[in-house]
Every structure is written in structure tokens, then in C-alpha cells.
């Protein structure tokens, strides 16, 4: 956490932080209060869990009055949103700063690198879910790093990583493969957060994802194209027709 | 297309069809007008393309006055939304009705079946994009079949299909694998529509997806776990820490 927080620079998911927009904390004191509230909220979430989060507890722990809290946040949900925004901003700044991590990735053997990419994505979702699962599952799209990273840094890095391992790869198109790993994985995880959030916490799901991508990259399939099935139901839409 | 359309049964994406909600077409005549407007809009989109779609042209072709059109739709965009809703309703009804297609899938060799599943998903996106690409790319989540299919029909069907091919599979957990194919694929395609829509029209992208899933299902990888890289940048967040 930083000592002072620039409220203006924080990403603003739709519908949240109306109070923050109205009441711009231009002075050092305002910023310190907002910062203290966010830090207090974060500590309560980490130490006591979301069920213990109330505006009274947050303001107590931050050492400010409940009235002060309500000057900047209309509800505890807005405090949680601000904590997620802050976390996302910090994570984004970190990822864009740490070239050593990206350099390390390039030097990794293929499966190790792929595993790191998948584990990092999953671990970030786990870490965010552990703060306030209910809020995160509803709003995880607002706190995605991949869609905010400058000029598709992730896809480019993964493309470079694949390029370094070119000889081991059984793929045709580095750009499409890098996109599938960088962004396709992210799409899969978003869908999993929406429909099977339990899988995110399940290590055997991570193993399935590692298998999916490592086999794609460097495995030969025993299967060859087979005869097409002839069956075609009556009155089928164009898109089924085209696919059968 | 059906002769008459039940407006009430249509899914209502947020923000659209306010007029439809206010002005319920209880009488046969109202339903016939709404239906004629949707059919006229669909024909213009298919024959002349989205740039030729205007409320005047729609009402001319539907044989109703512009005033009648505005009784039910506030803009041409609302007509497009209603066309997409109707299309989605038809596709959904079709998919839920055609057990022959699902039975055919079960009898297909593994790679053929996987290819069909991928091609069907892609073809439906292509077909929807061809009507009005700009509107579809903005709103494709509202017209997803998978999330509306009754009791995860798609995941269950794919699970059954995998079960029929169990001997050829190198996977551990049928449920997770079926989820990755049924819904993970859908998450990947949504991300692709958002970030690289050109790939949806690109046949070589379809081939990459076929490779991704067929190799996962029935390929052996030459790779084994290798030594973990030791490098860890300073001040890295918990989720990077956990993954390194």
C-alpha cells in the first residue's frame, strides 16, 4: 500500500464511487482519510472476513468518525469496490513494472512457463475472491488486468515466450496461439467465475488447464480426420447446417 | 419464422424494447405488425446490409406506416435487438428440440464431434455477425445460447459424448473436461468477439481451436515437469508470489 492515494487515477467501475466523484479530496487530509478507510476495510476483510465488515467497524479501525466515512463512501460496498480498484491499480502497476518476471518467463522450459501463466491467473482470482467472494464474483470483469494492460503486453510477452521455445512447438500460427493462451485462458476463467466458481479454488482444475495448453503446444495427436457424419436434422438453422 | 410471435416470451436484454414493454400488443393485429417489422428488418439486413437499414425502409417493406413502427420501436436499433432476440429464441428452441443432433454427436468419432461442436459455435457467431456486426459485437452476451440452455444441456451432452469415447481419452475428470469444452470454449469465443473479432471469420482460427481441444483429449505430451525457475522479483503481489 502507498502512503497517499490519487483518487483521480483509480479506475471507476460503472455505478460505484458516486460520492468520491462528487467529493474530490483535494487536500492531504481528505486523501489520508480515504486511504485509512480503504486500509481498514482491507484489514477487516483479511483478518475477520466479509461478514464482519460494517461501516462502523471500518471507521473505528480507520480512526475516523462514521460521518467522515459517509462523506466519501455511501456504503460498505463502495469501500469494497474502492479496495478492489486500488488492488487492481497496484497489480497493474506491478505487472507493467516487473520486466524481470517477463524475462524469467522467457527462459523457462515450455511447460513450466505455461504452468506459471495459468497459476498466476488463477492465483490472482483466488486472492481477489478471498477478500469478498460475493462482490468479486459479481464484478470480476471490472478488475481484469489483461484488458487494461498497455498495448496487449500479455499477448506480446507470451508470443515472445513461445518464440523462444519455437523448436518444441507443434503449432502453425504464433499470433493466434499467443492470443488463445493470453486472452482465451482469461475468457475461460471469466466463464468459470460466472458458472463454476468452485473450480477456481480446485487444484485439479488448474491441472486440467495445464494439460489443455501444454498438449496443444507440444503434443502429437493419434487422431486423424474421420468420415463426416451424414445425419442432419430437419429444419436446422443455417449455423447448424453449415457445421454438419 | 413463425406466423405470429409472442412478445412476452422473448428474452429482454437490459435497456432495449422499452416501447414493447409499455405497449403490449394484445391483439392479433399488433402482433402481426410487430412480426412484419421484424421480418422486414431481417430481410433488409440479409439482402442489403446494415448500412441500408432505416426506419422508413423497414416500414415500407413491412407495409406499415412509420408511425406504426414507432408505436412499438423507438429506433432501428430496437428493431435489430428484437430481431436478435427472435433469432436467439428460435435457435434455443431448435437446440432444445433436436435430440437427433445430440444423438448424432454421440456416435461421432472424437475429433469429428469436437470439430462439430467448435464449428457450430463459430458458425452461429458468424451468422449473427453477418446480420449487423456492430450491434452484435456490442451485445453478443445477451444472445448467448449456452447460458440459457435448460439445466446445462450442453455440458451434459458433451459429457455423454466424451463418455462414449472414454477409451480414446487421456483425461482424468470428465466433468471438468466437459465444462472446459462446453463453457470454456464459449468464454474463449466471447473474449475473441471482444478483442479479435476478425479471428471469428478466419478458418485457420477454427483449426487452432480444433487442435487445442483434440490434443488435450487424446494426445500424449513429450514434456515432463522440469525444474522450477528460482527467479522472483522484489515486492511481488501474493498471487505472483504463489505462482513463482
Short mmCIF file of C-alpha atoms in Angstrom, two decimals:
data_model
loop_
_atom_site.label_atom_id
_atom_site.label_comp_id
_atom_site.label_asym_id
_atom_site.label_seq_id
_atom_site.Cartn_x
_atom_site.Cartn_y
_atom_site.Cartn_z
CA UNK A 1 0.00 0.00 0.00
CA UNK A 2 1.19 3.51 -0.75
CA UNK A 3 1.17 6.36 1.79
CA UNK A 4 -1.18 8.50 -0.23
CA UNK A 5 -3.59 7.53 -2.96
CA UNK A 6 -4.56 9.53 -6.00
CA UNK A 7 -8.32 9.07 -6.16
CA UNK A 8 -8.46 10.54 -9.67
CA UNK A 9 -6.23 7.86 -11.13
CA UNK A 10 -8.33 4.97 -9.84
CA UNK A 11 -10.40 3.05 -12.42
CA UNK A 12 -14.12 3.66 -11.90
CA UNK A 13 -16.40 0.71 -12.50
CA UNK A 14 -19.84 1.92 -13.54
CA UNK A 15 -22.18 2.81 -10.74
CA UNK A 16 -19.62 2.93 -7.94
CA UNK A 17 -17.92 5.80 -6.15
CA UNK A 18 -20.51 8.45 -6.90
CA UNK A 19 -19.61 10.10 -3.60
CA UNK A 20 -15.92 10.04 -4.49
CA UNK A 21 -16.67 11.83 -7.74
CA UNK A 22 -18.80 14.49 -6.02
CA UNK A 23 -16.45 15.00 -3.10
CA UNK A 24 -12.99 15.31 -4.57
CA UNK A 25 -10.39 15.04 -1.81
CA UNK A 26 -8.07 17.79 -2.92
CA UNK A 27 -6.42 18.22 0.42
CA UNK A 28 -3.92 15.92 2.01
CA UNK A 29 -6.29 15.27 4.92
CA UNK A 30 -9.09 14.04 2.69
CA UNK A 31 -6.73 11.70 0.90
CA UNK A 32 -5.41 10.42 4.21
CA UNK A 33 -8.95 9.68 5.42
CA UNK A 34 -9.90 7.84 2.23
CA UNK A 35 -6.65 5.89 2.38
CA UNK A 36 -7.17 4.99 6.04
CA UNK A 37 -10.71 3.79 5.31
CA UNK A 38 -9.54 1.55 2.47
CA UNK A 39 -6.70 0.13 4.54
CA UNK A 40 -9.02 -0.51 7.48
CA UNK A 41 -11.54 -2.24 5.19
CA UNK A 42 -8.80 -4.38 3.68
CA UNK A 43 -7.53 -5.43 7.12
CA UNK A 44 -11.03 -6.36 8.30
CA UNK A 45 -11.63 -8.41 5.13
CA UNK A 46 -8.30 -10.21 5.50
CA UNK A 47 -8.43 -10.79 9.24
CA UNK A 48 -12.13 -11.16 10.05
CA UNK A 49 -13.81 -11.88 6.70
CA UNK A 50 -16.57 -10.14 4.75
CA UNK A 51 -19.33 -10.98 7.25
CA UNK A 52 -17.63 -8.73 9.84
CA UNK A 53 -17.38 -5.74 7.51
CA UNK A 54 -19.61 -2.85 8.66
CA UNK A 55 -19.20 0.88 8.18
CA UNK A 56 -18.94 1.26 11.99
CA UNK A 57 -16.10 -1.26 12.23
CA UNK A 58 -14.31 0.27 9.25
CA UNK A 59 -14.48 3.79 10.68
CA UNK A 60 -13.45 2.57 14.16
CA UNK A 61 -10.43 0.80 12.76
CA UNK A 62 -9.54 3.73 10.49
CA UNK A 63 -9.77 6.10 13.47
CA UNK A 64 -12.33 8.35 11.78
CA UNK A 65 -15.99 9.07 12.52
CA UNK A 66 -18.78 7.22 10.69
CA UNK A 67 -19.81 10.66 9.37
CA UNK A 68 -16.37 11.08 7.79
CA UNK A 69 -16.68 7.68 6.13
CA UNK A 70 -20.07 8.64 4.66
CA UNK A 71 -18.56 11.85 3.24
CA UNK A 72 -16.60 9.66 0.82
CA UNK A 73 -18.48 6.35 0.61
CA UNK A 74 -22.24 5.82 0.53
CA UNK A 75 -22.00 2.18 1.71
CA UNK A 76 -19.59 -0.56 2.73
CA UNK A 77 -19.98 -1.98 -0.79
CA UNK A 78 -18.40 1.23 -2.12
CA UNK A 79 -15.48 0.73 0.26
CA UNK A 80 -15.07 -2.81 -1.08
CA UNK A 81 -15.20 -1.52 -4.67
CA UNK A 82 -12.53 1.08 -3.83
CA UNK A 83 -10.35 -1.65 -2.27
CA UNK A 84 -10.67 -3.78 -5.43
CA UNK A 85 -9.88 -0.75 -7.61
CA UNK A 86 -6.80 0.02 -5.52
CA UNK A 87 -5.69 -3.62 -5.66
CA UNK A 88 -6.17 -3.71 -9.43
CA UNK A 89 -4.20 -0.47 -9.85
CA UNK A 90 -1.37 -1.86 -7.71
CA UNK A 91 -1.34 -5.20 -9.58
CA UNK A 92 -1.41 -3.43 -12.93
CA UNK A 93 1.48 -1.14 -11.96
CA UNK A 94 3.41 -4.16 -10.70
CA UNK A 95 2.90 -6.22 -13.85
CA UNK A 96 3.92 -3.31 -16.08
CA UNK A 97 7.00 -2.63 -13.94
CA UNK A 98 8.45 -6.09 -13.43
CA UNK A 99 10.33 -6.88 -16.60
CA UNK A 100 12.37 -9.43 -14.56
CA UNK A 101 9.27 -11.62 -14.33
CA UNK A 102 8.72 -11.47 -18.06
CA UNK A 103 12.42 -12.15 -18.71
CA UNK A 104 12.27 -15.10 -16.33
CA UNK A 105 9.25 -16.43 -18.22
CA UNK A 106 11.16 -16.39 -21.50
CA UNK A 107 13.93 -18.53 -20.01
CA UNK A 108 11.56 -21.16 -18.61
CA UNK A 109 11.02 -24.53 -20.25
CA UNK A 110 7.72 -24.57 -22.10
CA UNK A 111 5.55 -26.49 -19.64
CA UNK A 112 6.97 -24.62 -16.65
CA UNK A 113 6.21 -21.29 -18.30
CA UNK A 114 2.68 -22.31 -19.28
CA UNK A 115 2.07 -23.54 -15.75
CA UNK A 116 3.27 -20.20 -14.33
CA UNK A 117 0.96 -18.23 -16.63
CA UNK A 118 -2.04 -20.35 -15.62
CA UNK A 119 -1.16 -20.38 -11.91
CA UNK A 120 -0.64 -16.61 -11.86
CA UNK A 121 -4.07 -16.02 -13.45
CA UNK A 122 -5.80 -18.44 -11.09
CA UNK A 123 -3.94 -17.17 -8.02
CA UNK A 124 -4.97 -13.60 -8.71
CA UNK A 125 -8.64 -14.67 -8.94
CA UNK A 126 -8.26 -16.70 -5.73
CA UNK A 127 -6.64 -13.80 -3.95
CA UNK A 128 -9.39 -11.38 -5.07
CA UNK A 129 -12.14 -13.91 -4.19
CA UNK A 130 -10.68 -14.39 -0.72
CA UNK A 131 -11.29 -10.69 0.08
CA UNK A 132 -15.02 -10.66 -0.63
CA UNK A 133 -16.15 -13.56 -2.82
CA UNK A 134 -19.69 -12.32 -3.34
CA UNK A 135 -18.64 -8.88 -4.57
CA UNK A 136 -15.80 -10.27 -6.69
CA UNK A 137 -17.97 -12.87 -8.46
CA UNK A 138 -20.43 -10.13 -9.39
CA UNK A 139 -17.87 -7.62 -10.61
CA UNK A 140 -14.72 -9.51 -11.62
CA UNK A 141 -14.82 -8.11 -15.16
CA UNK A 142 -14.18 -4.63 -13.75
CA UNK A 143 -10.95 -5.79 -12.13
CA UNK A 144 -9.39 -7.68 -15.02
CA UNK A 145 -5.71 -6.91 -15.60
CA UNK A 146 -5.42 -8.33 -19.12
CA UNK A 147 -7.90 -5.93 -20.68
CA UNK A 148 -6.15 -2.94 -19.06
CA UNK A 149 -2.51 -3.86 -19.72
CA UNK A 150 -0.84 -1.44 -22.10
CA UNK A 151 -0.79 -2.46 -25.77
CA UNK A 152 -1.53 -6.14 -25.20
CA UNK A 153 1.66 -6.61 -23.15
CA UNK A 154 0.48 -10.06 -22.08
CA UNK A 155 -0.14 -11.41 -25.59
CA UNK A 156 3.19 -9.99 -26.81
CA UNK A 157 5.09 -11.47 -23.86
CA UNK A 158 3.55 -14.88 -24.38
CA UNK A 159 4.30 -14.65 -28.10
CA UNK A 160 7.97 -13.94 -27.26
CA UNK A 161 7.99 -16.85 -24.80
CA UNK A 162 6.61 -19.18 -27.48
CA UNK A 163 9.14 -17.86 -29.97
CA UNK A 164 11.97 -18.82 -27.55
CA UNK A 165 10.55 -22.36 -27.45
CA UNK A 166 9.72 -22.48 -31.19
CA UNK A 167 11.57 -25.78 -31.79
CA UNK A 168 9.42 -27.69 -29.28
CA UNK A 169 6.13 -26.38 -30.65
CA UNK A 170 3.70 -28.16 -32.94
CA UNK A 171 1.72 -25.07 -33.86
CA UNK A 172 1.25 -23.09 -37.06
CA UNK A 173 0.47 -19.53 -36.10
CA UNK A 174 2.28 -17.92 -33.16
CA UNK A 175 -0.08 -14.91 -33.06
CA UNK A 176 -3.26 -16.96 -32.78
CA UNK A 177 -1.67 -19.36 -30.30
CA UNK A 178 -0.41 -16.47 -28.13
CA UNK A 179 -3.88 -14.92 -28.23
CA UNK A 180 -5.52 -18.21 -27.17
CA UNK A 181 -3.15 -18.58 -24.22
CA UNK A 182 -3.15 -14.94 -23.10
CA UNK A 183 -6.76 -13.98 -23.70
CA UNK A 184 -8.54 -17.28 -24.37
CA UNK A 185 -7.41 -18.51 -20.95
CA UNK A 186 -8.76 -15.30 -19.46
CA UNK A 187 -12.13 -15.84 -21.21
CA UNK A 188 -12.27 -19.39 -19.87
CA UNK A 189 -11.56 -18.20 -16.33
CA UNK A 190 -14.20 -15.45 -16.54
CA UNK A 191 -16.75 -18.04 -17.64
CA UNK A 192 -15.62 -20.30 -14.78
CA UNK A 193 -16.05 -17.45 -12.25
CA UNK A 194 -19.57 -16.93 -13.61
CA UNK A 195 -20.68 -20.55 -13.78
CA UNK A 196 -18.43 -22.83 -11.70
CA UNK A 197 -16.58 -20.60 -9.20
CA UNK A 198 -15.74 -23.65 -7.09
CA UNK A 199 -13.38 -24.81 -9.85
CA UNK A 200 -11.22 -21.70 -9.33
CA UNK A 201 -10.25 -22.97 -5.88
CA UNK A 202 -9.74 -26.54 -7.10
CA UNK A 203 -6.12 -27.52 -7.85
CA UNK A 204 -7.21 -30.33 -10.14
CA UNK A 205 -8.90 -27.73 -12.36
CA UNK A 206 -5.53 -25.97 -12.66
CA UNK A 207 -4.03 -29.29 -13.77
CA UNK A 208 -6.70 -29.64 -16.47
CA UNK A 209 -5.84 -26.18 -17.79
CA UNK A 210 -2.11 -27.01 -17.78
CA UNK A 211 -2.86 -30.21 -19.73
CA UNK A 212 -5.11 -28.36 -22.17
CA UNK A 213 -2.46 -25.83 -23.14
CA UNK A 214 0.72 -27.94 -22.92
CA UNK A 215 -0.75 -30.72 -25.04
CA UNK A 216 -1.92 -28.17 -27.58
CA UNK A 217 1.55 -26.70 -27.80
CA UNK A 218 3.73 -29.75 -27.99
CA UNK A 219 1.81 -32.96 -28.40
CA UNK A 220 1.03 -35.10 -31.38
CA UNK A 221 -2.44 -36.48 -31.61
CA UNK A 222 -3.09 -40.04 -32.65
CA UNK A 223 -6.36 -38.92 -34.19
CA UNK A 224 -6.79 -38.22 -37.88
CA UNK A 225 -9.77 -36.71 -39.64
CA UNK A 226 -12.51 -39.31 -39.99
CA UNK A 227 -15.53 -39.61 -42.20
CA UNK A 228 -18.12 -36.93 -41.61
CA UNK A 229 -21.43 -37.96 -40.10
CA UNK A 230 -24.26 -37.73 -42.60
CA UNK A 231 -27.09 -37.15 -40.19
CA UNK A 232 -28.73 -33.76 -40.40
CA UNK A 233 -31.95 -32.93 -38.57
CA UNK A 234 -34.84 -31.28 -40.41
CA UNK A 235 -35.33 -27.51 -40.27
CA UNK A 236 -31.95 -26.87 -38.74
CA UNK A 237 -30.70 -23.24 -38.60
CA UNK A 238 -28.01 -22.07 -41.03
CA UNK A 239 -25.26 -22.28 -38.41
CA UNK A 240 -26.06 -25.91 -37.61
CA UNK A 241 -26.42 -26.64 -41.34
CA UNK A 242 -23.00 -25.14 -42.05
CA UNK A 243 -21.40 -27.16 -39.29
CA UNK A 244 -22.90 -30.56 -40.12
CA UNK B 1 -40.10 -17.70 -38.96
CA UNK B 2 -43.41 -18.29 -37.24
CA UNK B 3 -46.67 -16.68 -38.30
CA UNK B 4 -47.22 -14.93 -35.02
CA UNK B 5 -44.76 -14.04 -32.30
CA UNK B 6 -45.35 -13.97 -28.59
CA UNK B 7 -43.66 -10.77 -27.49
CA UNK B 8 -43.91 -11.76 -23.85
CA UNK B 9 -41.79 -14.84 -24.28
CA UNK B 10 -38.89 -13.01 -25.91
CA UNK B 11 -35.76 -12.52 -23.78
CA UNK B 12 -35.28 -8.85 -22.95
CA UNK B 13 -31.69 -7.60 -22.87
CA UNK B 14 -31.40 -4.67 -20.48
CA UNK B 15 -32.19 -1.29 -21.94
CA UNK B 16 -33.93 -2.48 -25.06
CA UNK B 17 -37.60 -2.77 -26.01
CA UNK B 18 -38.94 -0.23 -23.56
CA UNK B 19 -41.67 0.57 -26.07
CA UNK B 20 -42.57 -3.10 -26.38
CA UNK B 21 -42.95 -3.34 -22.62
CA UNK B 22 -45.12 -0.22 -22.43
CA UNK B 23 -47.25 -1.05 -25.46
CA UNK B 24 -48.19 -4.70 -25.10
CA UNK B 25 -49.61 -5.98 -28.38
CA UNK B 26 -52.54 -7.94 -27.01
CA UNK B 27 -54.43 -8.05 -30.25
CA UNK B 28 -53.65 -10.14 -33.27
CA UNK B 29 -53.18 -7.02 -35.39
CA UNK B 30 -50.49 -5.60 -33.10
CA UNK B 31 -48.63 -8.88 -33.12
CA UNK B 32 -48.88 -9.05 -36.90
CA UNK B 33 -47.41 -5.53 -37.22
CA UNK B 34 -44.51 -6.27 -34.87
CA UNK B 35 -43.85 -9.52 -36.71
CA UNK B 36 -43.95 -7.83 -40.11
CA UNK B 37 -41.50 -5.15 -38.91
CA UNK B 38 -39.05 -7.77 -37.62
CA UNK B 39 -39.29 -9.81 -40.81
CA UNK B 40 -38.83 -6.71 -42.96
CA UNK B 41 -35.78 -5.66 -40.90
CA UNK B 42 -34.31 -9.15 -41.20
CA UNK B 43 -34.77 -9.18 -44.98
CA UNK B 44 -33.14 -5.75 -45.36
CA UNK B 45 -30.18 -6.83 -43.20
CA UNK B 46 -29.73 -10.06 -45.19
CA UNK B 47 -30.27 -8.61 -48.66
CA UNK B 48 -28.97 -5.03 -48.43
CA UNK B 49 -26.80 -4.96 -45.29
CA UNK B 50 -26.92 -2.86 -42.11
CA UNK B 51 -25.99 0.42 -43.84
CA UNK B 52 -29.31 0.33 -45.72
CA UNK B 53 -31.41 -0.20 -42.61
CA UNK B 54 -33.62 2.82 -41.84
CA UNK B 55 -36.99 3.00 -40.10
CA UNK B 56 -38.52 4.33 -43.35
CA UNK B 57 -37.23 1.36 -45.36
CA UNK B 58 -38.33 -1.09 -42.67
CA UNK B 59 -41.86 0.30 -42.50
CA UNK B 60 -42.11 0.49 -46.33
CA UNK B 61 -41.10 -3.15 -46.66
CA UNK B 62 -43.35 -4.23 -43.78
CA UNK B 63 -46.29 -2.41 -45.41
CA UNK B 64 -46.99 -0.30 -42.33
CA UNK B 65 -46.66 3.43 -41.65
CA UNK B 66 -43.57 4.86 -39.95
CA UNK B 67 -45.93 5.97 -37.19
CA UNK B 68 -46.96 2.35 -36.62
CA UNK B 69 -43.32 1.31 -36.40
CA UNK B 70 -42.66 3.98 -33.76
CA UNK B 71 -45.61 2.72 -31.71
CA UNK B 72 -43.56 -0.42 -30.99
CA UNK B 73 -39.92 0.54 -31.55
CA UNK B 74 -38.20 3.79 -30.61
CA UNK B 75 -35.36 3.30 -33.11
CA UNK B 76 -33.98 0.99 -35.77
CA UNK B 77 -31.55 -0.30 -33.13
CA UNK B 78 -34.55 -1.60 -31.17
CA UNK B 79 -35.75 -3.42 -34.28
CA UNK B 80 -32.29 -5.01 -34.62
CA UNK B 81 -32.37 -6.01 -30.94
CA UNK B 82 -35.83 -7.59 -31.44
CA UNK B 83 -34.53 -9.49 -34.49
CA UNK B 84 -31.59 -10.83 -32.45
CA UNK B 85 -33.93 -11.79 -29.59
CA UNK B 86 -36.22 -13.62 -32.01
CA UNK B 87 -33.26 -15.38 -33.63
CA UNK B 88 -31.93 -16.42 -30.22
CA UNK B 89 -35.36 -17.70 -29.17
CA UNK B 90 -35.66 -19.72 -32.39
CA UNK B 91 -32.12 -21.14 -32.05
CA UNK B 92 -32.72 -22.00 -28.41
CA UNK B 93 -36.00 -23.78 -29.21
CA UNK B 94 -34.27 -25.64 -32.03
CA UNK B 95 -31.34 -26.80 -29.92
CA UNK B 96 -33.64 -27.98 -27.14
CA UNK B 97 -35.85 -29.81 -29.63
CA UNK B 98 -33.33 -31.61 -31.84
CA UNK B 99 -32.31 -34.68 -29.91
CA UNK B 100 -31.26 -36.25 -33.27
CA UNK B 101 -28.36 -33.80 -33.43
CA UNK B 102 -27.24 -34.71 -29.93
CA UNK B 103 -27.64 -38.42 -30.69
CA UNK B 104 -25.60 -37.96 -33.88
CA UNK B 105 -22.89 -36.23 -31.85
CA UNK B 106 -22.59 -39.20 -29.52
CA UNK B 107 -21.97 -41.55 -32.43
CA UNK B 108 -19.26 -39.41 -33.99
CA UNK B 109 -15.56 -40.21 -33.69
CA UNK B 110 -13.94 -37.95 -31.12
CA UNK B 111 -12.22 -35.45 -33.38
CA UNK B 112 -15.21 -35.22 -35.71
CA UNK B 113 -17.52 -34.48 -32.78
CA UNK B 114 -15.17 -31.88 -31.28
CA UNK B 115 -14.86 -30.22 -34.68
CA UNK B 116 -18.68 -30.11 -34.99
CA UNK B 117 -19.05 -28.51 -31.56
CA UNK B 118 -16.46 -25.83 -32.39
CA UNK B 119 -17.78 -25.21 -35.90
CA UNK B 120 -21.37 -24.91 -34.64
CA UNK B 121 -20.35 -22.32 -32.05
CA UNK B 122 -18.28 -20.33 -34.54
CA UNK B 123 -20.91 -20.58 -37.28
CA UNK B 124 -23.60 -19.20 -35.02
CA UNK B 125 -21.39 -16.18 -34.16
CA UNK B 126 -20.61 -15.70 -37.87
CA UNK B 127 -24.28 -15.90 -38.77
CA UNK B 128 -25.24 -13.37 -36.07
CA UNK B 129 -22.33 -11.05 -37.02
CA UNK B 130 -23.38 -11.14 -40.66
CA UNK B 131 -26.74 -9.55 -39.78
CA UNK B 132 -25.36 -6.44 -38.06
CA UNK B 133 -21.74 -6.83 -36.96
CA UNK B 134 -21.57 -3.59 -35.00
CA UNK B 135 -24.66 -4.33 -32.89
CA UNK B 136 -23.71 -7.98 -32.39
CA UNK B 137 -20.16 -7.23 -31.21
CA UNK B 138 -21.55 -4.80 -28.62
CA UNK B 139 -24.30 -7.09 -27.34
CA UNK B 140 -23.32 -10.71 -28.08
CA UNK B 141 -23.52 -11.69 -24.41
CA UNK B 142 -27.28 -11.03 -24.50
CA UNK B 143 -27.73 -13.56 -27.29
CA UNK B 144 -25.70 -16.46 -25.95
CA UNK B 145 -27.40 -19.84 -26.18
CA UNK B 146 -25.20 -21.74 -23.74
CA UNK B 147 -26.11 -19.63 -20.72
CA UNK B 148 -29.83 -20.00 -21.49
CA UNK B 149 -29.98 -23.70 -22.32
CA UNK B 150 -32.01 -25.64 -19.78
CA UNK B 151 -30.06 -27.28 -16.96
CA UNK B 152 -26.67 -27.15 -18.67
CA UNK B 153 -27.85 -29.32 -21.56
CA UNK B 154 -24.69 -28.54 -23.50
CA UNK B 155 -22.26 -29.60 -20.76
CA UNK B 156 -24.26 -32.77 -20.10
CA UNK B 157 -24.40 -33.66 -23.80
CA UNK B 158 -20.66 -33.14 -24.20
CA UNK B 159 -20.05 -35.20 -21.08
CA UNK B 160 -22.10 -38.05 -22.60
CA UNK B 161 -20.21 -37.70 -25.87
CA UNK B 162 -16.88 -37.94 -24.01
CA UNK B 163 -18.17 -40.93 -22.06
CA UNK B 164 -18.91 -42.73 -25.37
CA UNK B 165 -15.29 -42.12 -26.40
CA UNK B 166 -13.83 -42.82 -22.95
CA UNK B 167 -11.29 -45.39 -24.21
CA UNK B 168 -9.60 -42.87 -26.51
CA UNK B 169 -9.31 -40.16 -23.87
CA UNK B 170 -6.26 -39.21 -21.83
CA UNK B 171 -8.14 -37.16 -19.27
CA UNK B 172 -8.87 -37.56 -15.56
CA UNK B 173 -12.09 -35.78 -14.82
CA UNK B 174 -14.99 -35.97 -17.30
CA UNK B 175 -16.96 -33.21 -15.56
CA UNK B 176 -14.18 -30.64 -15.69
CA UNK B 177 -13.25 -31.59 -19.24
CA UNK B 178 -16.88 -31.34 -20.39
CA UNK B 179 -17.13 -27.93 -18.71
CA UNK B 180 -13.95 -26.70 -20.44
CA UNK B 181 -15.22 -27.78 -23.84
CA UNK B 182 -18.83 -26.64 -23.43
CA UNK B 183 -18.36 -23.40 -21.49
CA UNK B 184 -14.61 -22.71 -21.68
CA UNK B 185 -14.85 -22.68 -25.46
CA UNK B 186 -17.75 -20.24 -25.15
CA UNK B 187 -15.66 -17.98 -22.84
CA UNK B 188 -12.80 -18.05 -25.35
CA UNK B 189 -15.13 -17.10 -28.20
CA UNK B 190 -16.70 -14.25 -26.20
CA UNK B 191 -13.22 -12.88 -25.49
CA UNK B 192 -12.39 -13.25 -29.19
CA UNK B 193 -15.54 -11.33 -30.20
CA UNK B 194 -14.48 -8.57 -27.79
CA UNK B 195 -10.81 -8.36 -28.69
CA UNK B 196 -10.09 -10.04 -32.04
CA UNK B 197 -13.41 -10.32 -33.92
CA UNK B 198 -11.53 -10.86 -37.18
CA UNK B 199 -10.45 -14.30 -35.89
CA UNK B 200 -14.12 -15.42 -35.78
CA UNK B 201 -14.27 -15.22 -39.58
CA UNK B 202 -10.85 -16.84 -40.01
CA UNK B 203 -10.92 -20.59 -40.77
CA UNK B 204 -7.36 -21.06 -39.52
CA UNK B 205 -8.54 -19.86 -36.09
CA UNK B 206 -11.13 -22.66 -36.12
CA UNK B 207 -8.29 -25.11 -36.86
CA UNK B 208 -6.33 -23.81 -33.84
CA UNK B 209 -9.36 -24.41 -31.61
CA UNK B 210 -9.82 -27.93 -33.02
CA UNK B 211 -6.13 -28.63 -32.32
CA UNK B 212 -6.37 -27.17 -28.82
CA UNK B 213 -9.22 -29.43 -27.77
CA UNK B 214 -8.42 -32.63 -29.68
CA UNK B 215 -4.80 -32.68 -28.48
CA UNK B 216 -6.00 -32.08 -24.93
CA UNK B 217 -8.38 -35.02 -25.17
CA UNK B 218 -6.27 -37.65 -26.79
CA UNK B 219 -2.63 -36.72 -27.11
CA UNK B 220 0.43 -37.60 -25.10
CA UNK B 221 2.84 -34.83 -24.41
CA UNK B 222 6.57 -35.35 -24.68
CA UNK B 223 7.04 -32.77 -21.96
CA UNK B 224 7.61 -33.62 -18.34
CA UNK B 225 7.71 -31.31 -15.36
CA UNK B 226 11.03 -29.50 -15.25
CA UNK B 227 12.92 -27.71 -12.53
CA UNK B 228 11.16 -24.62 -11.26
CA UNK B 229 12.74 -21.27 -12.03
CA UNK B 230 14.13 -19.63 -8.92
CA UNK B 231 13.82 -16.03 -10.00
CA UNK B 232 11.35 -13.93 -8.08
CA UNK B 233 11.11 -10.16 -8.42
CA UNK B 234 11.04 -7.95 -5.32
CA UNK B 235 7.78 -6.72 -3.86
CA UNK B 236 5.66 -9.03 -5.96
CA UNK B 237 1.96 -9.41 -5.07
CA UNK B 238 0.73 -12.54 -3.30
CA UNK B 239 -0.70 -14.05 -6.47
CA UNK B 240 2.61 -13.72 -8.34
CA UNK B 241 4.44 -14.95 -5.23
CA UNK B 242 2.22 -18.02 -5.04
CA UNK B 243 2.77 -18.81 -8.69
CA UNK B 244 6.56 -18.39 -8.82
#
